[in-house]
mmCIF file with all atom_site columns, N, CA and C in Angstrom:
data_model
loop_
_atom_site.group_PDB
_atom_site.id
_atom_site.type_symbol
_atom_site.label_atom_id
_atom_site.label_alt_id
_atom_site.label_comp_id
_atom_site.label_asym_id
_atom_site.label_entity_id
_atom_site.label_seq_id
_atom_site.pdbx_PDB_ins_code
_atom_site.Cartn_x
_atom_site.Cartn_y
_atom_site.Cartn_z
_atom_site.occupancy
_atom_site.B_iso_or_equiv
_atom_site.pdbx_formal_charge
_atom_site.auth_seq_id
_atom_site.auth_comp_id
_atom_site.auth_asym_id
_atom_site.auth_atom_id
_atom_site.pdbx_PDB_model_num
ATOM 1   N N  . UNK C 1 1  ? -10.271 -4.023  36.864  1.00 48.00 ? 182 UNK C N  1
ATOM 2   C CA . UNK C 1 1  ? -9.800  -3.557  35.661  1.00 48.00 ? 182 UNK C CA 1
ATOM 3   C C  . UNK C 1 1  ? -10.629 -3.826  34.426  1.00 48.00 ? 182 UNK C C  1
ATOM 4   N N  . UNK C 1 2  ? -10.857 -2.813  33.597  1.00 64.00 ? 183 UNK C N  1
ATOM 5   C CA . UNK C 1 2  ? -11.571 -3.041  32.321  1.00 64.00 ? 183 UNK C CA 1
ATOM 6   C C  . UNK C 1 2  ? -10.789 -3.778  31.446  1.00 64.00 ? 183 UNK C C  1
ATOM 7   N N  . UNK C 1 3  ? -11.289 -4.830  30.605  1.00 70.00 ? 184 UNK C N  1
ATOM 8   C CA . UNK C 1 3  ? -10.545 -5.391  29.496  1.00 70.00 ? 184 UNK C CA 1
ATOM 9   C C  . UNK C 1 3  ? -10.992 -5.031  28.216  1.00 70.00 ? 184 UNK C C  1
ATOM 10  N N  . UNK C 1 4  ? -10.000 -4.823  27.142  1.00 63.00 ? 185 UNK C N  1
ATOM 11  C CA . UNK C 1 4  ? -10.248 -4.467  25.892  1.00 63.00 ? 185 UNK C CA 1
ATOM 12  C C  . UNK C 1 4  ? -11.040 -5.428  25.012  1.00 63.00 ? 185 UNK C C  1
ATOM 13  N N  . UNK C 1 5  ? -12.088 -4.987  24.310  1.00 74.00 ? 186 UNK C N  1
ATOM 14  C CA . UNK C 1 5  ? -12.623 -5.985  23.449  1.00 74.00 ? 186 UNK C CA 1
ATOM 15  C C  . UNK C 1 5  ? -11.778 -6.403  22.448  1.00 74.00 ? 186 UNK C C  1
ATOM 16  N N  . UNK C 1 6  ? -12.187 -7.653  21.922  1.00 68.00 ? 187 UNK C N  1
ATOM 17  C CA . UNK C 1 6  ? -11.330 -8.135  20.855  1.00 68.00 ? 187 UNK C CA 1
ATOM 18  C C  . UNK C 1 6  ? -11.090 -7.318  19.599  1.00 68.00 ? 187 UNK C C  1
ATOM 19  N N  . UNK C 1 7  ? -12.155 -6.608  19.229  1.00 66.00 ? 188 UNK C N  1
ATOM 20  C CA . UNK C 1 7  ? -12.025 -5.725  18.047  1.00 66.00 ? 188 UNK C CA 1
ATOM 21  C C  . UNK C 1 7  ? -11.017 -4.570  18.358  1.00 66.00 ? 188 UNK C C  1
ATOM 22  N N  . UNK C 1 8  ? -10.932 -4.071  19.461  1.00 61.00 ? 189 UNK C N  1
ATOM 23  C CA . UNK C 1 8  ? -9.958  -2.995  19.882  1.00 61.00 ? 189 UNK C CA 1
ATOM 24  C C  . UNK C 1 8  ? -8.575  -3.571  19.801  1.00 61.00 ? 189 UNK C C  1
ATOM 25  N N  . UNK C 1 9  ? -8.349  -4.706  20.387  1.00 63.00 ? 190 UNK C N  1
ATOM 26  C CA . UNK C 1 9  ? -7.024  -5.367  20.230  1.00 63.00 ? 190 UNK C CA 1
ATOM 27  C C  . UNK C 1 9  ? -6.622  -5.620  18.770  1.00 63.00 ? 190 UNK C C  1
ATOM 28  N N  . UNK C 1 10 ? -7.555  -6.187  18.028  1.00 62.00 ? 191 UNK C N  1
ATOM 29  C CA . UNK C 1 10 ? -7.332  -6.404  16.643  1.00 62.00 ? 191 UNK C CA 1
ATOM 30  C C  . UNK C 1 10 ? -6.915  -5.178  15.813  1.00 62.00 ? 191 UNK C C  1
ATOM 31  N N  . UNK C 1 11 ? -7.546  -4.078  16.039  1.00 60.00 ? 192 UNK C N  1
ATOM 32  C CA . UNK C 1 11 ? -7.354  -2.840  15.474  1.00 60.00 ? 192 UNK C CA 1
ATOM 33  C C  . UNK C 1 11 ? -5.856  -2.360  15.773  1.00 60.00 ? 192 UNK C C  1
ATOM 34  N N  . UNK C 1 12 ? -5.505  -2.572  17.120  1.00 63.00 ? 193 UNK C N  1
ATOM 35  C CA . UNK C 1 12 ? -4.226  -2.002  17.667  1.00 63.00 ? 193 UNK C CA 1
ATOM 36  C C  . UNK C 1 12 ? -3.149  -2.821  16.779  1.00 63.00 ? 193 UNK C C  1
ATOM 37  N N  . UNK C 1 13 ? -3.301  -3.975  16.828  1.00 57.00 ? 194 UNK C N  1
ATOM 38  C CA . UNK C 1 13 ? -2.336  -4.915  16.142  1.00 57.00 ? 194 UNK C CA 1
ATOM 39  C C  . UNK C 1 13 ? -2.232  -4.521  14.669  1.00 57.00 ? 194 UNK C C  1
ATOM 40  N N  . UNK C 1 14 ? -3.427  -4.285  14.062  1.00 57.00 ? 195 UNK C N  1
ATOM 41  C CA . UNK C 1 14 ? -3.456  -3.851  12.684  1.00 57.00 ? 195 UNK C CA 1
ATOM 42  C C  . UNK C 1 14 ? -2.766  -2.636  12.308  1.00 57.00 ? 195 UNK C C  1
ATOM 43  N N  . UNK C 1 15 ? -2.887  -1.625  13.190  1.00 56.00 ? 196 UNK C N  1
ATOM 44  C CA . UNK C 1 15 ? -2.152  -0.322  13.040  1.00 56.00 ? 196 UNK C CA 1
ATOM 45  C C  . UNK C 1 15 ? -0.668  -0.438  13.345  1.00 56.00 ? 196 UNK C C  1
ATOM 46  N N  . UNK C 1 16 ? -0.356  -1.272  14.160  1.00 53.00 ? 197 UNK C N  1
ATOM 47  C CA . UNK C 1 16 ? 1.105   -1.510  14.392  1.00 53.00 ? 197 UNK C CA 1
ATOM 48  C C  . UNK C 1 16 ? 1.679   -2.046  13.157  1.00 53.00 ? 197 UNK C C  1
ATOM 49  N N  . UNK C 1 17 ? 1.002   -2.959  12.456  1.00 54.00 ? 198 UNK C N  1
ATOM 50  C CA . UNK C 1 17 ? 1.538   -3.736  11.457  1.00 54.00 ? 198 UNK C CA 1
ATOM 51  C C  . UNK C 1 17 ? 1.297   -2.880  10.057  1.00 54.00 ? 198 UNK C C  1
ATOM 52  N N  . UNK C 1 18 ? 0.562   -1.894  10.045  1.00 50.00 ? 199 UNK C N  1
ATOM 53  C CA . UNK C 1 18 ? 0.301   -1.114  8.844   1.00 50.00 ? 199 UNK C CA 1
ATOM 54  C C  . UNK C 1 18 ? 1.538   -0.704  8.312   1.00 50.00 ? 199 UNK C C  1
ATOM 55  N N  . UNK C 1 19 ? 1.643   -0.675  6.919   1.00 44.00 ? 200 UNK C N  1
ATOM 56  C CA . UNK C 1 19 ? 2.880   -0.325  6.265   1.00 44.00 ? 200 UNK C CA 1
ATOM 57  C C  . UNK C 1 19 ? 3.921   -1.420  6.042   1.00 44.00 ? 200 UNK C C  1
ATOM 58  N N  . UNK C 1 20 ? 3.872   -2.435  6.822   1.00 44.00 ? 201 UNK C N  1
ATOM 59  C CA . UNK C 1 20 ? 4.694   -3.628  6.645   1.00 44.00 ? 201 UNK C CA 1
ATOM 60  C C  . UNK C 1 20 ? 3.763   -4.740  6.214   1.00 44.00 ? 201 UNK C C  1
ATOM 61  N N  . UNK C 1 21 ? 4.424   -5.632  5.428   1.00 45.00 ? 202 UNK C N  1
ATOM 62  C CA . UNK C 1 21 ? 3.616   -6.796  4.972   1.00 45.00 ? 202 UNK C CA 1
ATOM 63  C C  . UNK C 1 21 ? 3.753   -7.789  6.018   1.00 45.00 ? 202 UNK C C  1
ATOM 64  N N  . UNK C 1 22 ? 2.679   -8.051  6.526   1.00 47.00 ? 203 UNK C N  1
ATOM 65  C CA . UNK C 1 22 ? 2.432   -8.976  7.773   1.00 47.00 ? 203 UNK C CA 1
ATOM 66  C C  . UNK C 1 22 ? 1.767   -10.201 7.564   1.00 47.00 ? 203 UNK C C  1
ATOM 67  N N  . UNK C 1 23 ? 2.040   -11.381 7.927   1.00 52.00 ? 204 UNK C N  1
ATOM 68  C CA . UNK C 1 23 ? 1.258   -12.524 7.789   1.00 52.00 ? 204 UNK C CA 1
ATOM 69  C C  . UNK C 1 23 ? 0.488   -12.892 9.050   1.00 52.00 ? 204 UNK C C  1
ATOM 70  N N  . UNK C 1 24 ? -0.770  -13.314 8.900   1.00 56.00 ? 205 UNK C N  1
ATOM 71  C CA . UNK C 1 24 ? -1.647  -13.738 9.955   1.00 56.00 ? 205 UNK C CA 1
ATOM 72  C C  . UNK C 1 24 ? -2.199  -15.095 9.451   1.00 56.00 ? 205 UNK C C  1
ATOM 73  N N  . UNK C 1 25 ? -2.075  -16.148 10.218  1.00 54.00 ? 206 UNK C N  1
ATOM 74  C CA . UNK C 1 25 ? -2.863  -17.353 9.961   1.00 54.00 ? 206 UNK C CA 1
ATOM 75  C C  . UNK C 1 25 ? -4.101  -17.530 10.648  1.00 54.00 ? 206 UNK C C  1
ATOM 76  N N  . UNK C 1 26 ? -5.125  -17.978 9.930   1.00 57.00 ? 207 UNK C N  1
ATOM 77  C CA . UNK C 1 26 ? -6.361  -18.092 10.776  1.00 57.00 ? 207 UNK C CA 1
ATOM 78  C C  . UNK C 1 26 ? -6.696  -19.551 11.000  1.00 57.00 ? 207 UNK C C  1
ATOM 79  N N  . UNK C 1 27 ? -7.783  -19.914 11.506  1.00 59.00 ? 208 UNK C N  1
ATOM 80  C CA . UNK C 1 27 ? -8.032  -21.343 11.998  1.00 59.00 ? 208 UNK C CA 1
ATOM 81  C C  . UNK C 1 27 ? -8.301  -22.321 10.926  1.00 59.00 ? 208 UNK C C  1
ATOM 82  N N  . UNK C 1 28 ? -8.604  -21.858 9.810   1.00 64.00 ? 209 UNK C N  1
ATOM 83  C CA . UNK C 1 28 ? -8.777  -22.778 8.647   1.00 64.00 ? 209 UNK C CA 1
ATOM 84  C C  . UNK C 1 28 ? -7.587  -23.058 7.711   1.00 64.00 ? 209 UNK C C  1
ATOM 85  N N  . UNK C 1 29 ? -6.467  -22.497 8.119   1.00 75.00 ? 210 UNK C N  1
ATOM 86  C CA . UNK C 1 29 ? -5.311  -22.740 7.302   1.00 75.00 ? 210 UNK C CA 1
ATOM 87  C C  . UNK C 1 29 ? -5.008  -21.709 6.155   1.00 75.00 ? 210 UNK C C  1
ATOM 88  N N  . UNK C 1 30 ? -5.716  -20.716 6.153   1.00 81.00 ? 211 UNK C N  1
ATOM 89  C CA . UNK C 1 30 ? -5.377  -19.647 5.182   1.00 81.00 ? 211 UNK C CA 1
ATOM 90  C C  . UNK C 1 30 ? -4.551  -18.592 5.884   1.00 81.00 ? 211 UNK C C  1
ATOM 91  N N  . UNK C 1 31 ? -3.666  -18.044 5.123   1.00 84.00 ? 212 UNK C N  1
ATOM 92  C CA . UNK C 1 31 ? -2.838  -16.812 5.631   1.00 84.00 ? 212 UNK C CA 1
ATOM 93  C C  . UNK C 1 31 ? -3.381  -15.552 5.045   1.00 84.00 ? 212 UNK C C  1
ATOM 94  N N  . UNK C 1 32 ? -3.466  -14.485 5.803   1.00 83.00 ? 213 UNK C N  1
ATOM 95  C CA . UNK C 1 32 ? -3.763  -13.209 5.378   1.00 83.00 ? 213 UNK C CA 1
ATOM 96  C C  . UNK C 1 32 ? -2.518  -12.343 5.279   1.00 83.00 ? 213 UNK C C  1
ATOM 97  N N  . UNK C 1 33 ? -2.160  -11.642 4.098   1.00 85.00 ? 214 UNK C N  1
ATOM 98  C CA . UNK C 1 33 ? -0.998  -10.776 4.094   1.00 85.00 ? 214 UNK C CA 1
ATOM 99  C C  . UNK C 1 33 ? -1.537  -9.432  3.800   1.00 85.00 ? 214 UNK C C  1
ATOM 100 N N  . UNK C 1 34 ? -1.245  -8.426  4.558   1.00 82.00 ? 215 UNK C N  1
ATOM 101 C CA . UNK C 1 34 ? -1.348  -7.078  4.331   1.00 82.00 ? 215 UNK C CA 1
ATOM 102 C C  . UNK C 1 34 ? -0.373  -6.608  3.327   1.00 82.00 ? 215 UNK C C  1
ATOM 103 N N  . UNK C 1 35 ? -0.805  -6.032  2.115   1.00 75.00 ? 216 UNK C N  1
ATOM 104 C CA . UNK C 1 35 ? 0.058   -5.581  1.182   1.00 75.00 ? 216 UNK C CA 1
ATOM 105 C C  . UNK C 1 35 ? 0.248   -3.994  1.374   1.00 75.00 ? 216 UNK C C  1
ATOM 106 N N  . UNK C 1 36 ? 0.428   -3.419  0.145   1.00 66.00 ? 217 UNK C N  1
ATOM 107 C CA . UNK C 1 36 ? 0.718   -2.039  0.216   1.00 66.00 ? 217 UNK C CA 1
ATOM 108 C C  . UNK C 1 36 ? -0.574  -1.207  0.696   1.00 66.00 ? 217 UNK C C  1
ATOM 109 N N  . UNK C 1 37 ? -0.318  -0.054  1.223   1.00 63.00 ? 218 UNK C N  1
ATOM 110 C CA . UNK C 1 37 ? -1.378  0.884   1.608   1.00 63.00 ? 218 UNK C CA 1
ATOM 111 C C  . UNK C 1 37 ? -1.321  2.057   0.538   1.00 63.00 ? 218 UNK C C  1
ATOM 112 N N  . UNK C 1 38 ? -2.097  3.021   0.810   1.00 67.00 ? 219 UNK C N  1
ATOM 113 C CA . UNK C 1 38 ? -2.022  4.140   -0.109  1.00 67.00 ? 219 UNK C CA 1
ATOM 114 C C  . UNK C 1 38 ? -3.077  4.038   -1.279  1.00 67.00 ? 219 UNK C C  1
ATOM 115 N N  . UNK C 1 39 ? -4.090  3.287   -1.192  1.00 76.00 ? 220 UNK C N  1
ATOM 116 C CA . UNK C 1 39 ? -4.959  3.165   -2.284  1.00 76.00 ? 220 UNK C CA 1
ATOM 117 C C  . UNK C 1 39 ? -4.945  1.677   -2.726  1.00 76.00 ? 220 UNK C C  1
ATOM 118 N N  . UNK C 1 40 ? -6.244  1.207   -3.208  1.00 85.00 ? 221 UNK C N  1
ATOM 119 C CA . UNK C 1 40 ? -6.461  -0.068  -3.624  1.00 85.00 ? 221 UNK C CA 1
ATOM 120 C C  . UNK C 1 40 ? -7.340  -0.235  -4.656  1.00 85.00 ? 221 UNK C C  1
ATOM 121 N N  . UNK C 1 41 ? -7.106  -0.625  -5.878  1.00 87.00 ? 222 UNK C N  1
ATOM 122 C CA . UNK C 1 41 ? -7.995  -0.897  -6.926  1.00 87.00 ? 222 UNK C CA 1
ATOM 123 C C  . UNK C 1 41 ? -8.271  -2.406  -6.950  1.00 87.00 ? 222 UNK C C  1
ATOM 124 N N  . UNK C 1 42 ? -9.620  -2.779  -7.053  1.00 86.00 ? 223 UNK C N  1
ATOM 125 C CA . UNK C 1 42 ? -9.963  -4.250  -6.736  1.00 86.00 ? 223 UNK C CA 1
ATOM 126 C C  . UNK C 1 42 ? -9.235  -5.207  -7.748  1.00 86.00 ? 223 UNK C C  1
ATOM 127 N N  . UNK C 1 43 ? -9.275  -4.865  -9.021  1.00 89.00 ? 224 UNK C N  1
ATOM 128 C CA . UNK C 1 43 ? -8.561  -5.891  -10.040 1.00 89.00 ? 224 UNK C CA 1
ATOM 129 C C  . UNK C 1 43 ? -7.168  -5.896  -9.863  1.00 89.00 ? 224 UNK C C  1
ATOM 130 N N  . UNK C 1 44 ? -6.521  -4.861  -9.524  1.00 89.00 ? 225 UNK C N  1
ATOM 131 C CA . UNK C 1 44 ? -5.032  -4.785  -9.510  1.00 89.00 ? 225 UNK C CA 1
ATOM 132 C C  . UNK C 1 44 ? -4.641  -5.600  -8.132  1.00 89.00 ? 225 UNK C C  1
ATOM 133 N N  . UNK C 1 45 ? -5.425  -5.421  -7.183  1.00 89.00 ? 226 UNK C N  1
ATOM 134 C CA . UNK C 1 45 ? -5.193  -6.230  -5.820  1.00 89.00 ? 226 UNK C CA 1
ATOM 135 C C  . UNK C 1 45 ? -5.472  -7.629  -6.117  1.00 89.00 ? 226 UNK C C  1
ATOM 136 N N  . UNK C 1 46 ? -6.537  -8.013  -6.645  1.00 90.00 ? 227 UNK C N  1
ATOM 137 C CA . UNK C 1 46 ? -6.856  -9.511  -6.944  1.00 90.00 ? 227 UNK C CA 1
ATOM 138 C C  . UNK C 1 46 ? -5.784  -10.089 -7.807  1.00 90.00 ? 227 UNK C C  1
ATOM 139 N N  . UNK C 1 47 ? -5.524  -9.460  -8.983  1.00 91.00 ? 228 UNK C N  1
ATOM 140 C CA . UNK C 1 47 ? -4.433  -10.039 -9.927  1.00 91.00 ? 228 UNK C CA 1
ATOM 141 C C  . UNK C 1 47 ? -3.142  -10.080 -9.319  1.00 91.00 ? 228 UNK C C  1
ATOM 142 N N  . UNK C 1 48 ? -2.708  -8.995  -8.539  1.00 89.00 ? 229 UNK C N  1
ATOM 143 C CA . UNK C 1 48 ? -1.436  -8.948  -7.924  1.00 89.00 ? 229 UNK C CA 1
ATOM 144 C C  . UNK C 1 48 ? -1.300  -10.186 -6.804  1.00 89.00 ? 229 UNK C C  1
ATOM 145 N N  . UNK C 1 49 ? -2.331  -10.517 -6.173  1.00 90.00 ? 230 UNK C N  1
ATOM 146 C CA . UNK C 1 49 ? -2.313  -11.490 -5.103  1.00 90.00 ? 230 UNK C CA 1
ATOM 147 C C  . UNK C 1 49 ? -2.152  -12.829 -5.772  1.00 90.00 ? 230 UNK C C  1
ATOM 148 N N  . UNK C 1 50 ? -2.846  -12.954 -6.944  1.00 92.00 ? 231 UNK C N  1
ATOM 149 C CA . UNK C 1 50 ? -2.860  -14.400 -7.627  1.00 92.00 ? 231 UNK C CA 1
ATOM 150 C C  . UNK C 1 50 ? -1.409  -14.507 -8.196  1.00 92.00 ? 231 UNK C C  1
ATOM 151 N N  . UNK C 1 51 ? -0.803  -13.385 -8.742  1.00 92.00 ? 232 UNK C N  1
ATOM 152 C CA . UNK C 1 51 ? 0.530   -13.492 -9.309  1.00 92.00 ? 232 UNK C CA 1
ATOM 153 C C  . UNK C 1 51 ? 1.560   -13.819 -8.305  1.00 92.00 ? 232 UNK C C  1
ATOM 154 N N  . UNK C 1 52 ? 1.347   -13.290 -7.086  1.00 90.00 ? 233 UNK C N  1
ATOM 155 C CA . UNK C 1 52 ? 2.297   -13.473 -5.933  1.00 90.00 ? 233 UNK C CA 1
ATOM 156 C C  . UNK C 1 52 ? 2.170   -14.806 -5.253  1.00 90.00 ? 233 UNK C C  1
ATOM 157 N N  . UNK C 1 53 ? 0.876   -15.200 -5.011  1.00 90.00 ? 234 UNK C N  1
ATOM 158 C CA . UNK C 1 53 ? 0.695   -16.444 -4.307  1.00 90.00 ? 234 UNK C CA 1
ATOM 159 C C  . UNK C 1 53 ? 0.053   -17.706 -4.915  1.00 90.00 ? 234 UNK C C  1
ATOM 160 N N  . UNK C 1 54 ? -0.208  -17.482 -6.124  1.00 91.00 ? 235 UNK C N  1
ATOM 161 C CA . UNK C 1 54 ? -0.842  -18.612 -6.974  1.00 91.00 ? 235 UNK C CA 1
ATOM 162 C C  . UNK C 1 54 ? -2.382  -18.412 -7.161  1.00 91.00 ? 235 UNK C C  1
ATOM 163 N N  . UNK C 1 55 ? -2.917  -19.411 -8.050  1.00 92.00 ? 236 UNK C N  1
ATOM 164 C CA . UNK C 1 55 ? -4.271  -19.329 -8.356  1.00 92.00 ? 236 UNK C CA 1
ATOM 165 C C  . UNK C 1 55 ? -5.396  -19.450 -7.224  1.00 92.00 ? 236 UNK C C  1
ATOM 166 N N  . UNK C 1 56 ? -4.900  -20.008 -6.103  1.00 91.00 ? 237 UNK C N  1
ATOM 167 C CA . UNK C 1 56 ? -5.843  -20.146 -5.027  1.00 91.00 ? 237 UNK C CA 1
ATOM 168 C C  . UNK C 1 56 ? -5.860  -18.864 -4.160  1.00 91.00 ? 237 UNK C C  1
ATOM 169 N N  . UNK C 1 57 ? -5.191  -17.843 -4.512  1.00 91.00 ? 238 UNK C N  1
ATOM 170 C CA . UNK C 1 57 ? -5.035  -16.636 -3.570  1.00 91.00 ? 238 UNK C CA 1
ATOM 171 C C  . UNK C 1 57 ? -6.231  -15.660 -4.106  1.00 91.00 ? 238 UNK C C  1
ATOM 172 N N  . UNK C 1 58 ? -6.751  -14.899 -3.153  1.00 90.00 ? 239 UNK C N  1
ATOM 173 C CA . UNK C 1 58 ? -7.694  -13.959 -3.520  1.00 90.00 ? 239 UNK C CA 1
ATOM 174 C C  . UNK C 1 58 ? -7.316  -12.606 -2.699  1.00 90.00 ? 239 UNK C C  1
ATOM 175 N N  . UNK C 1 59 ? -7.426  -11.584 -3.505  1.00 90.00 ? 240 UNK C N  1
ATOM 176 C CA . UNK C 1 59 ? -7.088  -10.134 -3.053  1.00 90.00 ? 240 UNK C CA 1
ATOM 177 C C  . UNK C 1 59 ? -8.387  -9.372  -2.784  1.00 90.00 ? 240 UNK C C  1
ATOM 178 N N  . UNK C 1 60 ? -8.373  -8.645  -1.879  1.00 88.00 ? 241 UNK C N  1
ATOM 179 C CA . UNK C 1 60 ? -9.588  -7.725  -1.631  1.00 88.00 ? 241 UNK C CA 1
ATOM 180 C C  . UNK C 1 60 ? -8.944  -6.395  -0.917  1.00 88.00 ? 241 UNK C C  1
ATOM 181 N N  . UNK C 1 61 ? -9.755  -5.363  -1.267  1.00 88.00 ? 242 UNK C N  1
ATOM 182 C CA . UNK C 1 61 ? -9.492  -4.031  -0.581  1.00 88.00 ? 242 UNK C CA 1
ATOM 183 C C  . UNK C 1 61 ? -10.027 -3.919  0.832   1.00 88.00 ? 242 UNK C C  1
ATOM 184 N N  . UNK C 1 62 ? -9.180  -3.515  1.638   1.00 81.00 ? 243 UNK C N  1
ATOM 185 C CA . UNK C 1 62 ? -9.440  -3.430  3.149   1.00 81.00 ? 243 UNK C CA 1
ATOM 186 C C  . UNK C 1 62 ? -9.302  -2.028  3.568   1.00 81.00 ? 243 UNK C C  1
ATOM 187 N N  . UNK C 1 63 ? -10.194 -1.688  4.505   1.00 80.00 ? 244 UNK C N  1
ATOM 188 C CA . UNK C 1 63 ? -10.063 -0.266  5.059   1.00 80.00 ? 244 UNK C CA 1
ATOM 189 C C  . UNK C 1 63 ? -9.414  -0.209  6.448   1.00 80.00 ? 244 UNK C C  1
ATOM 190 N N  . UNK C 1 64 ? -8.411  0.534   6.344   1.00 74.00 ? 245 UNK C N  1
ATOM 191 C CA . UNK C 1 64 ? -7.558  0.783   7.550   1.00 74.00 ? 245 UNK C CA 1
ATOM 192 C C  . UNK C 1 64 ? -7.975  2.240   8.115   1.00 74.00 ? 245 UNK C C  1
ATOM 193 N N  . UNK C 1 65 ? -7.484  3.103   7.395   1.00 77.00 ? 246 UNK C N  1
ATOM 194 C CA . UNK C 1 65 ? -7.867  4.588   7.746   1.00 77.00 ? 246 UNK C CA 1
ATOM 195 C C  . UNK C 1 65 ? -8.819  5.272   6.903   1.00 77.00 ? 246 UNK C C  1
ATOM 196 N N  . UNK C 1 66 ? -8.916  4.759   5.518   1.00 77.00 ? 247 UNK C N  1
ATOM 197 C CA . UNK C 1 66 ? -9.808  5.465   4.567   1.00 77.00 ? 247 UNK C CA 1
ATOM 198 C C  . UNK C 1 66 ? -10.381 4.193   3.813   1.00 77.00 ? 247 UNK C C  1
ATOM 199 N N  . UNK C 1 67 ? -11.551 4.490   3.204   1.00 76.00 ? 248 UNK C N  1
ATOM 200 C CA . UNK C 1 67 ? -12.131 3.277   2.405   1.00 76.00 ? 248 UNK C CA 1
ATOM 201 C C  . UNK C 1 67 ? -11.230 2.873   1.371   1.00 76.00 ? 248 UNK C C  1
ATOM 202 N N  . UNK C 1 68 ? -11.145 1.419   1.432   1.00 78.00 ? 249 UNK C N  1
ATOM 203 C CA . UNK C 1 68 ? -10.407 0.739   0.333   1.00 78.00 ? 249 UNK C CA 1
ATOM 204 C C  . UNK C 1 68 ? -8.858  1.169   0.150   1.00 78.00 ? 249 UNK C C  1
ATOM 205 N N  . UNK C 1 69 ? -8.124  1.406   1.144   1.00 82.00 ? 250 UNK C N  1
ATOM 206 C CA . UNK C 1 69 ? -6.920  1.894   1.233   1.00 82.00 ? 250 UNK C CA 1
ATOM 207 C C  . UNK C 1 69 ? -5.754  0.896   1.309   1.00 82.00 ? 250 UNK C C  1
ATOM 208 N N  . UNK C 1 70 ? -6.077  -0.321  1.620   1.00 86.00 ? 251 UNK C N  1
ATOM 209 C CA . UNK C 1 70 ? -4.991  -1.424  1.731   1.00 86.00 ? 251 UNK C CA 1
ATOM 210 C C  . UNK C 1 70 ? -5.452  -2.604  0.999   1.00 86.00 ? 251 UNK C C  1
ATOM 211 N N  . UNK C 1 71 ? -4.565  -3.186  0.242   1.00 88.00 ? 252 UNK C N  1
ATOM 212 C CA . UNK C 1 71 ? -4.744  -4.541  -0.291  1.00 88.00 ? 252 UNK C CA 1
ATOM 213 C C  . UNK C 1 71 ? -4.540  -5.576  0.525   1.00 88.00 ? 252 UNK C C  1
ATOM 214 N N  . UNK C 1 72 ? -5.330  -6.606  0.821   1.00 87.00 ? 253 UNK C N  1
ATOM 215 C CA . UNK C 1 72 ? -5.092  -7.811  1.662   1.00 87.00 ? 253 UNK C CA 1
ATOM 216 C C  . UNK C 1 72 ? -5.270  -9.076  0.742   1.00 87.00 ? 253 UNK C C  1
ATOM 217 N N  . UNK C 1 73 ? -4.214  -9.881  0.867   1.00 89.00 ? 254 UNK C N  1
ATOM 218 C CA . UNK C 1 73 ? -4.217  -11.178 0.200   1.00 89.00 ? 254 UNK C CA 1
ATOM 219 C C  . UNK C 1 73 ? -4.593  -12.245 1.057   1.00 89.00 ? 254 UNK C C  1
ATOM 220 N N  . UNK C 1 74 ? -5.389  -13.225 0.673   1.00 88.00 ? 255 UNK C N  1
ATOM 221 C CA . UNK C 1 74 ? -5.560  -14.467 1.519   1.00 88.00 ? 255 UNK C CA 1
ATOM 222 C C  . UNK C 1 74 ? -5.336  -15.612 0.579   1.00 88.00 ? 255 UNK C C  1
ATOM 223 N N  . UNK C 1 75 ? -4.435  -16.554 1.031   1.00 90.00 ? 256 UNK C N  1
ATOM 224 C CA . UNK C 1 75 ? -4.085  -17.717 0.351   1.00 90.00 ? 256 UNK C CA 1
ATOM 225 C C  . UNK C 1 75 ? -3.753  -18.721 1.300   1.00 90.00 ? 256 UNK C C  1
ATOM 226 N N  . UNK C 1 76 ? -3.772  -20.171 0.662   1.00 87.00 ? 257 UNK C N  1
ATOM 227 C CA . UNK C 1 76 ? -3.432  -21.151 1.688   1.00 87.00 ? 257 UNK C CA 1
ATOM 228 C C  . UNK C 1 76 ? -1.990  -21.245 2.173   1.00 87.00 ? 257 UNK C C  1
ATOM 229 N N  . UNK C 1 77 ? -1.751  -21.417 3.362   1.00 82.00 ? 258 UNK C N  1
ATOM 230 C CA . UNK C 1 77 ? -0.573  -21.362 4.060   1.00 82.00 ? 258 UNK C CA 1
ATOM 231 C C  . UNK C 1 77 ? 0.344   -22.623 3.547   1.00 82.00 ? 258 UNK C C  1
#
């Protein structure tokens, strides 16, 4: 039986979680939160993440189905 590569599994999980704010913790103690979809403006995403999660948070635009369509916040857990 052929196994799915990690990137395929990651994309499947990402698509299932799209539309919902989901939290993912990584190995260095940061949490990634997928925010709203439907368009992302870099300054709005960055400032919104800092307002929601504090000064240590960073927001960046992430591509799910179209370039820069989802805001992702990364902050200390």
